[in-house]
mmCIF file of C-alpha atoms in Angstrom:
data_model
loop_
_atom_site.group_PDB
_atom_site.id
_atom_site.type_symbol
_atom_site.label_atom_id
_atom_site.label_comp_id
_atom_site.label_asym_id
_atom_site.label_seq_id
_atom_site.Cartn_x
_atom_site.Cartn_y
_atom_site.Cartn_z
ATOM 1 C CA MET A 21 -27.718 -7.707 15.775
ATOM 2 C CA PRO A 22 -25.172 -8.342 18.552
ATOM 3 C CA SER A 23 -22.939 -5.456 19.561
ATOM 4 C CA LEU A 24 -19.389 -5.145 20.898
ATOM 5 C CA SER A 25 -18.367 -1.928 22.688
ATOM 6 C CA GLY A 26 -21.281 -0.118 21.126
ATOM 7 C CA ILE A 27 -20.483 -1.322 17.581
ATOM 8 C CA GLN A 28 -23.145 -3.191 15.629
ATOM 9 C CA MET A 29 -21.737 -6.551 14.563
ATOM 10 C CA PRO A 30 -23.188 -8.580 11.665
ATOM 11 C CA LEU A 31 -24.655 -11.988 12.350
ATOM 12 C CA GLN A 32 -21.951 -14.487 11.345
ATOM 13 C CA PRO A 33 -22.861 -18.132 12.008
ATOM 14 C CA SER A 34 -19.384 -19.204 10.925
ATOM 15 C CA GLN A 35 -18.000 -17.342 13.947
ATOM 16 C CA TRP A 36 -20.307 -18.934 16.503
ATOM 17 C CA HIS A 37 -18.440 -20.650 19.285
ATOM 18 C CA PHE A 38 -19.623 -22.701 22.255
ATOM 19 C CA GLU A 39 -17.338 -23.543 25.185
ATOM 20 C CA ILE A 40 -19.053 -25.737 27.766
ATOM 21 C CA ASP A 41 -16.329 -25.123 30.333
ATOM 22 C CA GLU A 42 -17.423 -21.510 30.621
ATOM 23 C CA TYR A 43 -20.632 -22.804 32.212
ATOM 24 C CA LEU A 44 -19.260 -25.813 34.111
ATOM 25 C CA ASN A 45 -15.955 -24.592 35.527
ATOM 26 C CA PRO A 46 -17.394 -21.968 37.917
ATOM 27 C CA TRP A 47 -19.283 -24.740 39.714
ATOM 28 C CA LEU A 48 -16.348 -27.115 40.126
ATOM 29 C CA PRO A 49 -14.101 -27.203 43.229
ATOM 30 C CA PRO A 50 -10.392 -26.367 42.859
ATOM 31 C CA ALA A 51 -7.757 -29.094 42.767
ATOM 32 C CA PRO A 52 -7.299 -30.636 46.254
ATOM 33 C CA TRP A 53 -3.505 -31.007 46.036
ATOM 34 C CA LYS A 54 -2.827 -29.235 49.331
ATOM 35 C CA HIS A 55 -4.905 -31.878 51.127
ATOM 36 C CA ILE A 56 -3.159 -34.868 49.508
ATOM 37 C CA PRO A 57 0.305 -36.105 50.554
ATOM 38 C CA TYR A 58 2.807 -35.358 47.810
ATOM 39 C CA PRO A 59 3.859 -39.001 47.170
ATOM 40 C CA ILE A 60 0.224 -39.739 46.322
ATOM 41 C CA ALA A 61 -0.376 -36.472 44.498
ATOM 42 C CA ARG A 62 2.681 -37.128 42.339
ATOM 43 C CA PHE A 63 1.103 -40.283 40.935
ATOM 44 C CA LEU A 64 -2.050 -38.291 40.263
ATOM 45 C CA GLY A 65 -0.132 -35.909 38.016
ATOM 46 C CA HIS A 66 0.648 -33.054 40.410
ATOM 47 C CA ARG A 67 4.043 -31.338 40.144
ATOM 48 C CA PRO A 68 5.070 -28.262 42.139
ATOM 49 C CA GLU A 69 7.607 -27.398 39.415
ATOM 50 C CA HIS A 70 7.750 -27.688 35.645
ATOM 51 C CA GLN A 71 8.486 -31.221 34.439
ATOM 52 C CA ARG A 72 11.595 -31.494 32.286
ATOM 53 C CA PRO A 73 10.946 -33.260 28.979
ATOM 54 C CA LEU A 74 12.435 -36.712 28.359
ATOM 55 C CA GLY A 75 14.291 -37.895 25.309
ATOM 56 C CA ASN A 76 12.239 -39.908 22.843
ATOM 57 C CA ILE A 77 14.062 -43.172 23.622
ATOM 58 C CA ALA A 78 12.880 -43.063 27.233
ATOM 59 C CA MET A 79 9.380 -42.114 26.063
ATOM 60 C CA ILE A 80 9.300 -45.056 23.665
ATOM 61 C CA PHE A 81 10.507 -47.401 26.405
ATOM 62 C CA TRP A 82 7.794 -46.373 28.841
ATOM 63 C CA ALA A 83 5.172 -46.402 26.083
ATOM 64 C CA PHE A 84 6.127 -49.987 25.224
ATOM 65 C CA ILE A 85 5.931 -51.084 28.866
ATOM 66 C CA GLY A 86 2.699 -49.199 29.498
ATOM 67 C CA ILE A 87 0.835 -50.396 26.414
ATOM 68 C CA PHE A 88 1.876 -54.006 26.957
ATOM 69 C CA CYS A 89 0.923 -53.987 30.652
ATOM 70 C CA ALA A 90 -2.361 -52.107 30.216
ATOM 71 C CA LEU A 91 -3.733 -54.220 27.380
ATOM 72 C CA THR A 92 -2.605 -57.449 29.039
ATOM 73 C CA ILE A 93 -4.289 -56.518 32.326
ATOM 74 C CA ILE A 94 -7.523 -55.547 30.553
ATOM 75 C CA GLU A 95 -7.566 -58.829 28.627
ATOM 76 C CA ILE A 96 -6.826 -60.984 31.678
ATOM 77 C CA ALA A 97 -9.360 -59.132 33.832
ATOM 78 C CA GLY A 98 -12.024 -59.371 31.144
ATOM 79 C CA ARG A 99 -11.533 -63.124 30.794
ATOM 80 C CA SER A 100 -11.785 -63.542 34.577
ATOM 81 C CA ILE A 101 -15.178 -61.845 35.007
ATOM 82 C CA PRO A 102 -18.067 -64.334 34.664
ATOM 83 C CA SER A 103 -20.607 -61.769 33.477
ATOM 84 C CA PHE A 104 -18.328 -60.739 30.613
ATOM 85 C CA GLU A 105 -18.114 -64.348 29.484
ATOM 86 C CA GLU A 106 -21.865 -64.875 29.873
ATOM 87 C CA HIS A 107 -22.604 -61.922 27.597
ATOM 88 C CA GLY A 108 -20.046 -63.047 25.044
ATOM 89 C CA ALA A 109 -17.925 -59.929 25.433
ATOM 90 C CA PRO A 110 -14.816 -59.850 23.213
ATOM 91 C CA ILE A 111 -11.451 -60.263 24.893
ATOM 92 C CA ILE A 112 -10.923 -56.518 24.383
ATOM 93 C CA ILE A 113 -12.643 -53.714 22.476
ATOM 94 C CA GLY A 114 -10.569 -52.851 19.417
ATOM 95 C CA SER A 115 -10.556 -49.108 20.107
ATOM 96 C CA PHE A 116 -8.429 -49.668 23.229
ATOM 97 C CA GLY A 117 -5.427 -50.220 20.970
ATOM 98 C CA ALA A 118 -5.698 -46.653 19.709
ATOM 99 C CA ALA A 119 -6.433 -45.396 23.229
ATOM 100 C CA ALA A 120 -3.228 -47.012 24.494
ATOM 101 C CA VAL A 121 -1.169 -44.973 22.012
ATOM 102 C CA LEU A 122 -2.575 -41.757 23.467
ATOM 103 C CA GLU A 123 -2.446 -42.836 27.108
ATOM 104 C CA PHE A 124 1.172 -44.024 27.056
ATOM 105 C CA TYR A 125 2.942 -42.137 24.290
ATOM 106 C CA ALA A 126 1.113 -38.893 23.495
ATOM 107 C CA ILE A 127 0.333 -38.353 27.171
ATOM 108 C CA GLU A 128 0.495 -34.548 26.998
ATOM 109 C CA SER A 129 -2.173 -34.354 24.322
ATOM 110 C CA PRO A 130 -5.510 -32.901 25.489
ATOM 111 C CA LEU A 131 -7.112 -35.910 23.786
ATOM 112 C CA ALA A 132 -5.367 -38.243 26.246
ATOM 113 C CA GLN A 133 -6.439 -36.608 29.516
ATOM 114 C CA PRO A 134 -8.797 -38.498 31.889
ATOM 115 C CA ARG A 135 -11.841 -36.371 31.113
ATOM 116 C CA ASN A 136 -11.540 -37.155 27.424
ATOM 117 C CA ALA A 137 -10.529 -40.784 27.850
ATOM 118 C CA LEU A 138 -13.326 -41.690 30.273
ATOM 119 C CA LEU A 139 -16.230 -39.459 29.281
ATOM 120 C CA GLY A 140 -15.459 -39.636 25.573
ATOM 121 C CA GLN A 141 -15.620 -43.421 25.634
ATOM 122 C CA PHE A 142 -18.763 -43.427 27.781
ATOM 123 C CA PHE A 143 -20.655 -40.935 25.614
ATOM 124 C CA SER A 144 -19.616 -42.689 22.410
ATOM 125 C CA SER A 145 -20.609 -46.103 23.743
ATOM 126 C CA PHE A 146 -23.996 -44.761 24.794
ATOM 127 C CA ILE A 147 -24.589 -43.090 21.431
ATOM 128 C CA GLY A 148 -23.404 -46.162 19.540
ATOM 129 C CA VAL A 149 -25.681 -48.545 21.415
ATOM 130 C CA SER A 150 -28.631 -46.133 21.128
ATOM 131 C CA ILE A 151 -28.292 -45.861 17.365
ATOM 132 C CA CYS A 152 -27.772 -49.604 17.047
ATOM 133 C CA LYS A 153 -31.026 -50.205 18.967
ATOM 134 C CA LEU A 154 -32.810 -47.579 16.893
ATOM 135 C CA PHE A 155 -31.777 -49.130 13.577
ATOM 136 C CA ALA A 156 -32.699 -52.594 14.875
ATOM 137 C CA LEU A 157 -36.358 -51.481 14.984
ATOM 138 C CA GLY A 158 -36.544 -51.270 11.207
ATOM 139 C CA PRO A 159 -37.396 -54.192 8.922
ATOM 140 C CA VAL A 160 -34.193 -53.740 6.894
ATOM 141 C CA SER A 161 -31.866 -53.026 9.805
ATOM 142 C CA ARG A 162 -29.118 -55.398 8.657
ATOM 143 C CA GLU A 163 -28.989 -53.802 5.218
ATOM 144 C CA LEU A 164 -28.655 -50.335 6.739
ATOM 145 C CA ARG A 165 -26.107 -51.196 9.418
ATOM 146 C CA TRP A 166 -23.390 -49.423 7.417
ATOM 147 C CA LEU A 167 -25.431 -46.231 7.530
ATOM 148 C CA GLY A 168 -25.996 -46.616 11.260
ATOM 149 C CA GLY A 169 -22.251 -46.927 11.832
ATOM 150 C CA SER A 170 -21.577 -43.703 9.955
ATOM 151 C CA LEU A 171 -24.316 -41.874 11.837
ATOM 152 C CA SER A 172 -23.109 -43.250 15.168
ATOM 153 C CA CYS A 173 -19.538 -42.082 14.689
ATOM 154 C CA ALA A 174 -20.628 -38.665 13.414
ATOM 155 C CA CYS A 175 -22.999 -38.117 16.347
ATOM 156 C CA ALA A 176 -20.379 -39.249 18.844
ATOM 157 C CA VAL A 177 -17.753 -36.861 17.497
ATOM 158 C CA ALA A 178 -20.206 -33.938 17.476
ATOM 159 C CA PHE A 179 -21.288 -34.644 21.036
ATOM 160 C CA MET A 180 -17.714 -35.044 22.273
ATOM 161 C CA ALA A 181 -16.751 -31.761 20.621
ATOM 162 C CA LEU A 182 -19.613 -29.902 22.307
ATOM 163 C CA THR A 183 -18.801 -31.385 25.726
ATOM 164 C CA GLY A 184 -15.020 -30.977 25.507
ATOM 165 C CA THR A 185 -14.417 -34.729 25.674
ATOM 166 C CA VAL A 186 -12.962 -35.492 22.229
ATOM 167 C CA HIS A 187 -11.129 -38.829 22.292
ATOM 168 C CA PRO A 188 -10.397 -40.287 18.830
ATOM 169 C CA PRO A 189 -10.543 -43.957 19.912
ATOM 170 C CA ALA A 190 -14.055 -43.295 21.215
ATOM 171 C CA GLY A 191 -15.142 -42.585 17.658
ATOM 172 C CA ALA A 192 -14.068 -46.127 16.819
ATOM 173 C CA THR A 193 -16.056 -47.416 19.792
ATOM 174 C CA ALA A 194 -19.205 -45.728 18.491
ATOM 175 C CA LEU A 195 -18.615 -47.256 15.066
ATOM 176 C CA LEU A 196 -17.937 -50.753 16.436
ATOM 177 C CA ALA A 197 -21.080 -50.608 18.562
ATOM 178 C CA VAL A 198 -23.113 -50.660 15.346
ATOM 179 C CA VAL A 199 -21.135 -52.414 12.612
ATOM 180 C CA ASP A 200 -19.221 -55.071 14.546
ATOM 181 C CA GLU A 201 -21.423 -58.095 15.224
ATOM 182 C CA GLY A 202 -19.475 -59.181 18.307
ATOM 183 C CA VAL A 203 -19.704 -55.737 19.889
ATOM 184 C CA ALA A 204 -23.242 -54.893 18.752
ATOM 185 C CA ARG A 205 -24.742 -57.991 20.369
ATOM 186 C CA LEU A 206 -23.603 -56.758 23.787
ATOM 187 C CA GLY A 207 -26.216 -54.030 23.711
ATOM 188 C CA TRP A 208 -26.196 -51.883 26.829
ATOM 189 C CA PHE A 209 -23.687 -54.238 28.435
ATOM 190 C CA LEU A 210 -21.084 -52.543 26.234
ATOM 191 C CA LEU A 211 -21.058 -49.571 28.611
ATOM 192 C CA PRO A 212 -19.677 -51.415 31.673
ATOM 193 C CA VAL A 213 -17.257 -53.333 29.445
ATOM 194 C CA VAL A 214 -15.843 -50.112 28.012
ATOM 195 C CA LEU A 215 -15.753 -48.253 31.337
ATOM 196 C CA PHE A 216 -14.056 -51.197 33.034
ATOM 197 C CA GLY A 217 -11.309 -51.184 30.425
ATOM 198 C CA CYS A 218 -10.957 -47.391 30.609
ATOM 199 C CA VAL A 219 -10.534 -47.408 34.384
ATOM 200 C CA LEU A 220 -7.909 -50.151 34.248
ATOM 201 C CA MET A 221 -5.980 -48.329 31.536
ATOM 202 C CA GLN A 222 -6.101 -45.074 33.488
ATOM 203 C CA ALA A 223 -4.823 -46.844 36.621
ATOM 204 C CA VAL A 224 -1.849 -48.295 34.752
ATOM 205 C CA ALA A 225 -1.200 -44.937 33.089
ATOM 206 C CA LEU A 226 -1.156 -43.109 36.432
ATOM 207 C CA LEU A 227 1.320 -45.603 37.844
ATOM 208 C CA LEU A 228 3.770 -45.903 34.940
ATOM 209 C CA ASN A 229 3.540 -42.484 33.309
ATOM 210 C CA ASN A 230 4.420 -40.701 36.552
ATOM 211 C CA ILE A 231 7.696 -42.518 37.140
ATOM 212 C CA GLN A 232 9.696 -40.235 34.836
ATOM 213 C CA ARG A 233 6.980 -38.213 33.160
ATOM 214 C CA ARG A 234 3.781 -36.483 34.215
ATOM 215 C CA PHE A 235 0.248 -37.709 33.662
ATOM 216 C CA PRO A 236 -2.295 -36.297 33.503
ATOM 217 C CA VAL A 237 -1.473 -32.715 32.604
ATOM 218 C CA TYR A 238 -4.894 -31.877 34.047
ATOM 219 C CA TRP A 239 -7.899 -33.902 35.202
ATOM 220 C CA TRP A 240 -10.750 -31.757 33.976
ATOM 221 C CA THR A 241 -9.528 -28.657 32.144
ATOM 222 C CA PRO A 242 -6.419 -26.494 31.778
ATOM 223 C CA GLY A 243 -8.585 -23.521 32.722
ATOM 224 C CA GLN A 244 -9.389 -22.300 36.198
ATOM 225 C CA VAL A 245 -12.301 -23.819 38.085
ATOM 226 C CA GLY A 246 -14.395 -22.291 40.835
ATOM 227 C CA ARG A 247 -15.257 -18.639 41.194
ATOM 228 C CA PRO A 248 -11.960 -16.767 41.670
ATOM 229 C CA LYS A 249 -11.749 -13.306 43.176
ATOM 230 C CA ARG A 250 -10.692 -11.075 40.323
ATOM 231 C CA GLN A 251 -8.509 -8.055 40.975
ATOM 232 C CA SER A 252 -9.650 -6.410 37.776
ATOM 233 C CA SER A 253 -12.562 -6.794 35.405
ATOM 234 C CA GLU A 254 -10.148 -7.466 32.575
ATOM 235 C CA ARG A 255 -8.452 -10.471 34.132
ATOM 236 C CA SER A 256 -9.434 -13.824 32.736
ATOM 237 C CA ASN A 257 -9.329 -17.317 34.096
ATOM 238 C CA SER A 258 -5.823 -18.538 34.881
ATOM 239 C CA ASP A 259 -4.559 -22.058 34.333
ATOM 240 C CA SER A 260 -4.770 -23.509 37.815
ATOM 241 C CA GLY A 261 -5.672 -26.915 36.458
ATOM 242 C CA SER A 262 -2.308 -27.324 34.729
ATOM 243 C CA ASP A 263 -0.271 -26.287 37.778
ATOM 244 C CA THR A 264 2.040 -24.000 35.818
ATOM 245 C CA GLY A 265 1.299 -20.968 37.978
ATOM 246 C CA ALA A 266 1.246 -18.747 34.893
ATOM 247 C CA LYS A 267 -1.475 -16.122 34.520
ATOM 248 C CA LEU A 268 -3.342 -15.422 31.298
ATOM 249 C CA GLU A 269 -4.802 -11.937 30.936
ATOM 250 C CA VAL A 270 -7.246 -10.708 28.308
ATOM 251 C CA THR A 271 -6.670 -7.144 27.125
ATOM 252 C CA LYS A 272 -9.176 -4.994 25.253
ATOM 253 C CA THR A 273 -8.314 -3.871 21.738
ATOM 254 C CA ARG A 274 -11.388 -1.621 21.422
ATOM 255 C CA HIS A 275 -12.305 1.146 23.820
ATOM 256 C CA MET A 276 -14.079 4.494 23.779
ATOM 257 C CA GLU A 277 -12.184 7.778 23.838
ATOM 258 C CA GLU A 278 -14.047 11.097 23.579
ATOM 259 C CA GLY A 279 -17.108 9.460 22.101
ATOM 260 C CA ARG A 280 -15.324 7.468 19.410
ATOM 261 C CA VAL A 281 -14.099 3.905 19.165
ATOM 262 C CA VAL A 282 -10.334 3.440 19.290
ATOM 263 C CA VAL A 283 -8.940 0.175 17.936
ATOM 264 C CA GLU A 284 -5.494 -0.717 19.253
ATOM 265 C CA GLU A 285 -3.035 -3.037 17.568
ATOM 266 C CA ALA A 286 -3.665 -6.636 18.574
ATOM 267 C CA LYS A 287 -0.638 -8.301 20.117
ATOM 268 C CA VAL A 288 0.283 -11.243 22.310
ATOM 269 C CA ILE A 289 2.722 -10.492 25.139
ATOM 270 C CA ILE A 290 4.541 -13.338 26.853
ATOM 271 C CA LYS A 291 6.525 -12.690 30.027
ATOM 272 C CA ARG A 292 7.697 -15.091 32.686
ATOM 273 C CA GLY A 293 4.571 -16.293 34.472
ATOM 274 C CA HIS A 294 2.280 -13.973 32.511
ATOM 275 C CA VAL A 295 0.584 -14.049 29.114
ATOM 276 C CA SER A 296 -1.506 -11.222 27.662
ATOM 277 C CA VAL A 297 -3.765 -11.772 24.638
ATOM 278 C CA PRO A 298 -6.307 -9.527 22.891
ATOM 279 C CA ASN A 299 -9.939 -10.089 23.838
ATOM 280 C CA ASP A 300 -11.051 -10.768 20.258
ATOM 281 C CA MET A 301 -8.586 -13.624 19.842
ATOM 282 C CA TYR A 302 -9.983 -17.079 20.544
ATOM 283 C CA LEU A 303 -7.643 -19.601 22.186
ATOM 284 C CA SER A 304 -8.482 -23.253 22.629
ATOM 285 C CA PRO A 305 -7.715 -24.802 26.045
ATOM 286 C CA GLU A 306 -4.637 -26.547 24.646
ATOM 287 C CA GLU A 307 -3.361 -23.283 23.131
ATOM 288 C CA LYS A 308 -3.787 -21.543 26.485
ATOM 289 C CA THR A 309 -1.863 -24.351 28.144
ATOM 290 C CA PHE A 310 0.938 -24.097 25.584
ATOM 291 C CA LEU A 311 1.327 -20.330 26.017
ATOM 292 C CA GLU A 312 1.316 -20.532 29.801
ATOM 293 C CA GLU A 313 3.823 -23.380 29.864
ATOM 294 C CA LEU A 314 5.985 -21.410 27.418
ATOM 295 C CA SER A 315 5.926 -18.399 29.732
ATOM 296 C CA GLU A 316 7.151 -20.577 32.591
ATOM 297 C CA ARG A 317 10.234 -21.556 30.613
ATOM 298 C CA LEU A 318 11.464 -17.966 30.211
#
């Protein structure tokens, strides 16, 4: 059985947790903001100071402009590409409507960040097309298309969750890739169609969302990337990706004193620019971001 600080812990599958960023982030380079002129970095989401929140009327205004412009550009561009027309691609994939809500209104949501929006759609499209092709091999594929759609969406969500790329509209893309006749007939050509639309939407979002707001909050993760030099073995990764400057520290609640285990009271301490949490408390990336941004407001 696994142990913690010398204590035998029971095997609890319900407590298993997998965080892919723990394995990927150490190999990624830090944000290159110091090498990019600020006028450009601003429209890539970088802010040297905390961004003041807007009133909801201004947010609704920019969401209206952004959604209208993004979807219009995607539709016009799609109609202007000969290969799209040759393959019979629809004027726009239906899931982009839901994506536009995230990309232009709920822009601070982790589900709306570029990693989720791009990779989530790509993975879901790939899974959807794969399952559609797999079901097409059977003699009763048309009768079981409904089952393939359910399996496609379920697999896409599971894969996105494991890879940290959850994007709700991508679940719709995986479903459409199997059950929608107009989308399913595209086959593997669905991937460039979806990625083309995603890139255009991200470009419009970077331009419009950074006029009075900030987008993205981070490009890859709110956690620190690279291999930082730690001053102490108890310090954890800080949120360099979100540019808040706040530090998140993990403190031990169990330690040995005179041959016995001492359990201290678990507590969360928030000071300006510093957050301390117990080591047996799991925080999702968005929860870490929230706490660190909260500490910056003190």
